[in-house]
PDB file of C-alpha atoms in Angstrom:
ATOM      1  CA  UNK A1281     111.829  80.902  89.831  1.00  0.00           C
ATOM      2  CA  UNK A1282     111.572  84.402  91.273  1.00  0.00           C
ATOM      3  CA  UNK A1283     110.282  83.304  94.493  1.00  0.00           C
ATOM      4  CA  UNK A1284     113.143  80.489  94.716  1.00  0.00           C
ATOM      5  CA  UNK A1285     115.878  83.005  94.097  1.00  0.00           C
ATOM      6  CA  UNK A1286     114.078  85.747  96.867  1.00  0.00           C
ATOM      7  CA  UNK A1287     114.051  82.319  99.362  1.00  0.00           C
ATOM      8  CA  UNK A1288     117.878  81.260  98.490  1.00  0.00           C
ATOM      9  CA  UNK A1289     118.981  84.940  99.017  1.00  0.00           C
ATOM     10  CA  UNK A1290     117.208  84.827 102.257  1.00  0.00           C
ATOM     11  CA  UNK A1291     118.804  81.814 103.294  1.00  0.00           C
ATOM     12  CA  UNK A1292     122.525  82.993 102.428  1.00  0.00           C
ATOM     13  CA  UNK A1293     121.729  86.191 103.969  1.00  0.00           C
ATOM     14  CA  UNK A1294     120.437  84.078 107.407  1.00  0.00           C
ATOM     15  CA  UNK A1295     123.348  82.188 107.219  1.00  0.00           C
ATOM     16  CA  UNK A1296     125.415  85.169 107.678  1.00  0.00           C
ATOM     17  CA  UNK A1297     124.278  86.408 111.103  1.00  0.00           C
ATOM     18  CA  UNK A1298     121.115  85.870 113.307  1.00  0.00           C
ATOM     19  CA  UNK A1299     119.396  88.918 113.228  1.00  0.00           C
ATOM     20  CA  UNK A1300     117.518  90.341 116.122  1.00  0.00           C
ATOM     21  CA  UNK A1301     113.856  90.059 116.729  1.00  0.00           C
ATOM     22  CA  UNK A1302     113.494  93.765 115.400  1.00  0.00           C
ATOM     23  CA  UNK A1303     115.766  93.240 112.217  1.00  0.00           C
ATOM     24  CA  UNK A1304     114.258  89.896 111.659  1.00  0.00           C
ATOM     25  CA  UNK A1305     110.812  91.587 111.030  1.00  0.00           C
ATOM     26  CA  UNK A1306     112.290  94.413 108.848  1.00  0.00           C
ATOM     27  CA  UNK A1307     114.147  91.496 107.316  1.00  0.00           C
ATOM     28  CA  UNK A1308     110.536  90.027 106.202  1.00  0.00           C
ATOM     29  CA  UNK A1309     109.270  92.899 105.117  1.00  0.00           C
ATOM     30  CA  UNK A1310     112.105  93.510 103.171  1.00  0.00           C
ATOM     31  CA  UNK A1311     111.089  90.194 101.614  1.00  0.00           C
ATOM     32  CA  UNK A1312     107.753  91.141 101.228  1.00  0.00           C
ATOM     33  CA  UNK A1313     108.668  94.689  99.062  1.00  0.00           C
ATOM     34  CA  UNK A1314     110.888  92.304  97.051  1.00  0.00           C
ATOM     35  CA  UNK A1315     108.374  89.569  95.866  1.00  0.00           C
ATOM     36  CA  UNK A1316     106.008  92.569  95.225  1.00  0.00           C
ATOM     37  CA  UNK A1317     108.519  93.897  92.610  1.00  0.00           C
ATOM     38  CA  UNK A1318     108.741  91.072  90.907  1.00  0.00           C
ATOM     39  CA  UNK A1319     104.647  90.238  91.017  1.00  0.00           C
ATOM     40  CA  UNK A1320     104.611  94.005  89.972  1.00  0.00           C
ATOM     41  CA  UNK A1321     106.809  93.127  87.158  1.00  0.00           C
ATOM     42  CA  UNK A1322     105.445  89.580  86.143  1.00  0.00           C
ATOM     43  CA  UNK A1323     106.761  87.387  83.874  1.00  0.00           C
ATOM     44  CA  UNK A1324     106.623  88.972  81.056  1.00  0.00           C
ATOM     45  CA  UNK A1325     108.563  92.056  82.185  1.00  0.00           C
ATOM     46  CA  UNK A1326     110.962  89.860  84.116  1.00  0.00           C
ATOM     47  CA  UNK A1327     111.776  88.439  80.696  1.00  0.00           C
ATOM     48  CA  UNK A1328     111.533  91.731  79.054  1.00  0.00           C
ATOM     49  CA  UNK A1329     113.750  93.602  81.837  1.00  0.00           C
ATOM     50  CA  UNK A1330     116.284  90.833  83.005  1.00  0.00           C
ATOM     51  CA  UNK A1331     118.493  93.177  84.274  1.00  0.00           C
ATOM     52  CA  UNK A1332     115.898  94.727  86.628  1.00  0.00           C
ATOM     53  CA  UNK A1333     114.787  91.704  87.887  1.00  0.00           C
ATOM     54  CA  UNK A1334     118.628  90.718  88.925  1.00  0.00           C
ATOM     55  CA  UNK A1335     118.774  93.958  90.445  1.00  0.00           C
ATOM     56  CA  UNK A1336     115.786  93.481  92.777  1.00  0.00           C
ATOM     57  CA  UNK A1337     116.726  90.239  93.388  1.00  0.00           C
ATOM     58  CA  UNK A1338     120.450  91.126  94.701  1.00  0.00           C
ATOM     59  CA  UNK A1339     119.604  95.011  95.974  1.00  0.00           C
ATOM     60  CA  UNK A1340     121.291  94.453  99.434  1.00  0.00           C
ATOM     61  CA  UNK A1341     119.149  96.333 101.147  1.00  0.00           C
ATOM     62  CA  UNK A1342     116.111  98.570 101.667  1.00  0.00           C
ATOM     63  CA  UNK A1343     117.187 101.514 100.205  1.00  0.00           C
ATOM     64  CA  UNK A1344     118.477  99.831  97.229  1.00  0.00           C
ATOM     65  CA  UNK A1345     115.062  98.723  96.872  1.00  0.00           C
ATOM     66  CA  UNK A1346     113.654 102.063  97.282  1.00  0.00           C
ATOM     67  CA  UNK A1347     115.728 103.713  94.202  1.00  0.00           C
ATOM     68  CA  UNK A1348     114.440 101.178  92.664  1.00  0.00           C
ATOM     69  CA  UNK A1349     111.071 101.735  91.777  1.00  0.00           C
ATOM     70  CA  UNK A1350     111.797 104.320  89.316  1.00  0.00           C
ATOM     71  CA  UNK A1351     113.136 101.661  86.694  1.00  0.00           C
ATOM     72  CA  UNK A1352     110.219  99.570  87.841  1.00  0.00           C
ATOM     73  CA  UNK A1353     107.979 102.024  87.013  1.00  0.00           C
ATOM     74  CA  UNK A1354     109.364 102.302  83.629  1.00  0.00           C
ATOM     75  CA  UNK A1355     109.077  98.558  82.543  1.00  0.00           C
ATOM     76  CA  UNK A1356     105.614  98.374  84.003  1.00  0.00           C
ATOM     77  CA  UNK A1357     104.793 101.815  81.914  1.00  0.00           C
ATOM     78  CA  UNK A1358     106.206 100.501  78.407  1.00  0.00           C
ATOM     79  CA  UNK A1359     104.471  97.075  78.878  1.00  0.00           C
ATOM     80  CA  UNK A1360     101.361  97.468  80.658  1.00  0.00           C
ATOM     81  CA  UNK A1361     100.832 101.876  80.474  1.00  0.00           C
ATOM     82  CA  UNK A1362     101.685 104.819  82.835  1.00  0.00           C
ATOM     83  CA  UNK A1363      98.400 104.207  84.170  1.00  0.00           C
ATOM     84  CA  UNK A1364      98.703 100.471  85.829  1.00  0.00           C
ATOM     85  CA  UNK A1365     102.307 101.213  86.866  1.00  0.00           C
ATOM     86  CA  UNK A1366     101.079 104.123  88.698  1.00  0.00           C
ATOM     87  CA  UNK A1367      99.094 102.363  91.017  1.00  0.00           C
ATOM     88  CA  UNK A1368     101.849  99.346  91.198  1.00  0.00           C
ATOM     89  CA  UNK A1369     104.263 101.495  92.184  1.00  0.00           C
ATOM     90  CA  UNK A1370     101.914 103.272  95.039  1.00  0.00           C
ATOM     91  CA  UNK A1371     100.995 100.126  95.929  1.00  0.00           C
ATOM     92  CA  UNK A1372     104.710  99.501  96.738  1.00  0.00           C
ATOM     93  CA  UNK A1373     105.956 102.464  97.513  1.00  0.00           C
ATOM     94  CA  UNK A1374     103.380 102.338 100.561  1.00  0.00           C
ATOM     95  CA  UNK A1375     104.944  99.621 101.926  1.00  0.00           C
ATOM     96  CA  UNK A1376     108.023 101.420 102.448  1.00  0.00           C
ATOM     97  CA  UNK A1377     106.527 103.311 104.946  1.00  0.00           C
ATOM     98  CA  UNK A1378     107.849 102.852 108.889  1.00  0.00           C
ATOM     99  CA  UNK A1379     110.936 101.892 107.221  1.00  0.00           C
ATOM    100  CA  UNK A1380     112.887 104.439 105.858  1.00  0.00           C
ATOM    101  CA  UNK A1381     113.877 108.018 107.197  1.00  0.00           C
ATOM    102  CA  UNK A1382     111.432 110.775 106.901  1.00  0.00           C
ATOM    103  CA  UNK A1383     113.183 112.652 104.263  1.00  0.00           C
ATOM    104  CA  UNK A1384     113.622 109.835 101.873  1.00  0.00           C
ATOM    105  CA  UNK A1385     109.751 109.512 101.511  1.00  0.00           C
ATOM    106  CA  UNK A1386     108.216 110.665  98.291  1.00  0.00           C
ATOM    107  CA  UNK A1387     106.288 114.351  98.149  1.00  0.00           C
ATOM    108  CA  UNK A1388     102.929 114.398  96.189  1.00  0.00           C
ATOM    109  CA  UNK A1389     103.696 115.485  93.250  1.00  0.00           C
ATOM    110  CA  UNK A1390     101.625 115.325  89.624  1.00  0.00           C
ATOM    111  CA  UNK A1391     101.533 111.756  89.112  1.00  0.00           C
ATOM    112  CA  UNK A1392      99.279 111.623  92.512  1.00  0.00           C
ATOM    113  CA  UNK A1393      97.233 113.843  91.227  1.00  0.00           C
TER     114      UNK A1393
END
């Protein structure tokens, strides 16, 4: 169901403009960040977090995705441990990169450590 919601947003948002070659590609990588939430999240914490999964189903836009890894990273922690949604979130946080302005790009901090 996840990846049939991700395709019919697609489609509506398609169906609102033709994007250029360059938006088109951010467009799929957008797409790609999305479905990785939700794999990140699986079933059971799209069942357990509803409201999280609506919200990266329906985040507009990149940034919207990018605030939300911190709730992400929170589900993932109380089902699975810190430790897993660590590396889920670096694993998505990484593909962010290219994307977004410089200054909106995570420091190391202690969790990298």
């Amino acid at each position: 169901m996840n990846k049939l919601a991700s395709q019919f947003i697609s489609s509506m948002q398609g169906l609102l403009g033709r994007p250029l070659a360059e938006e088109a590609h951010a467009t799929v990588r957008i797409e790609d960040i999305r479905q990785a939430m939700l794999d990140s999240l699986g079933d059971e914490g799209c069942s357990s977090y509803p409201h999280i999964e609506r919200r990266v189903l329906f985040a507009p836009d990149l940034h919207g995705l990018w605030y939300l890894r911190a709730d992400i990273m929170v589900a993932i922690s109380s089902l699975q441990g810190e430790g897993v949604a660590n590396q889920k979130i670096r694993l998505i946080t990484g593909m962010f990169e290219g994307l977004l302005p410089r200054g909106m790009i995570s420091r190391p901090g202690s969790l990298s450590r």
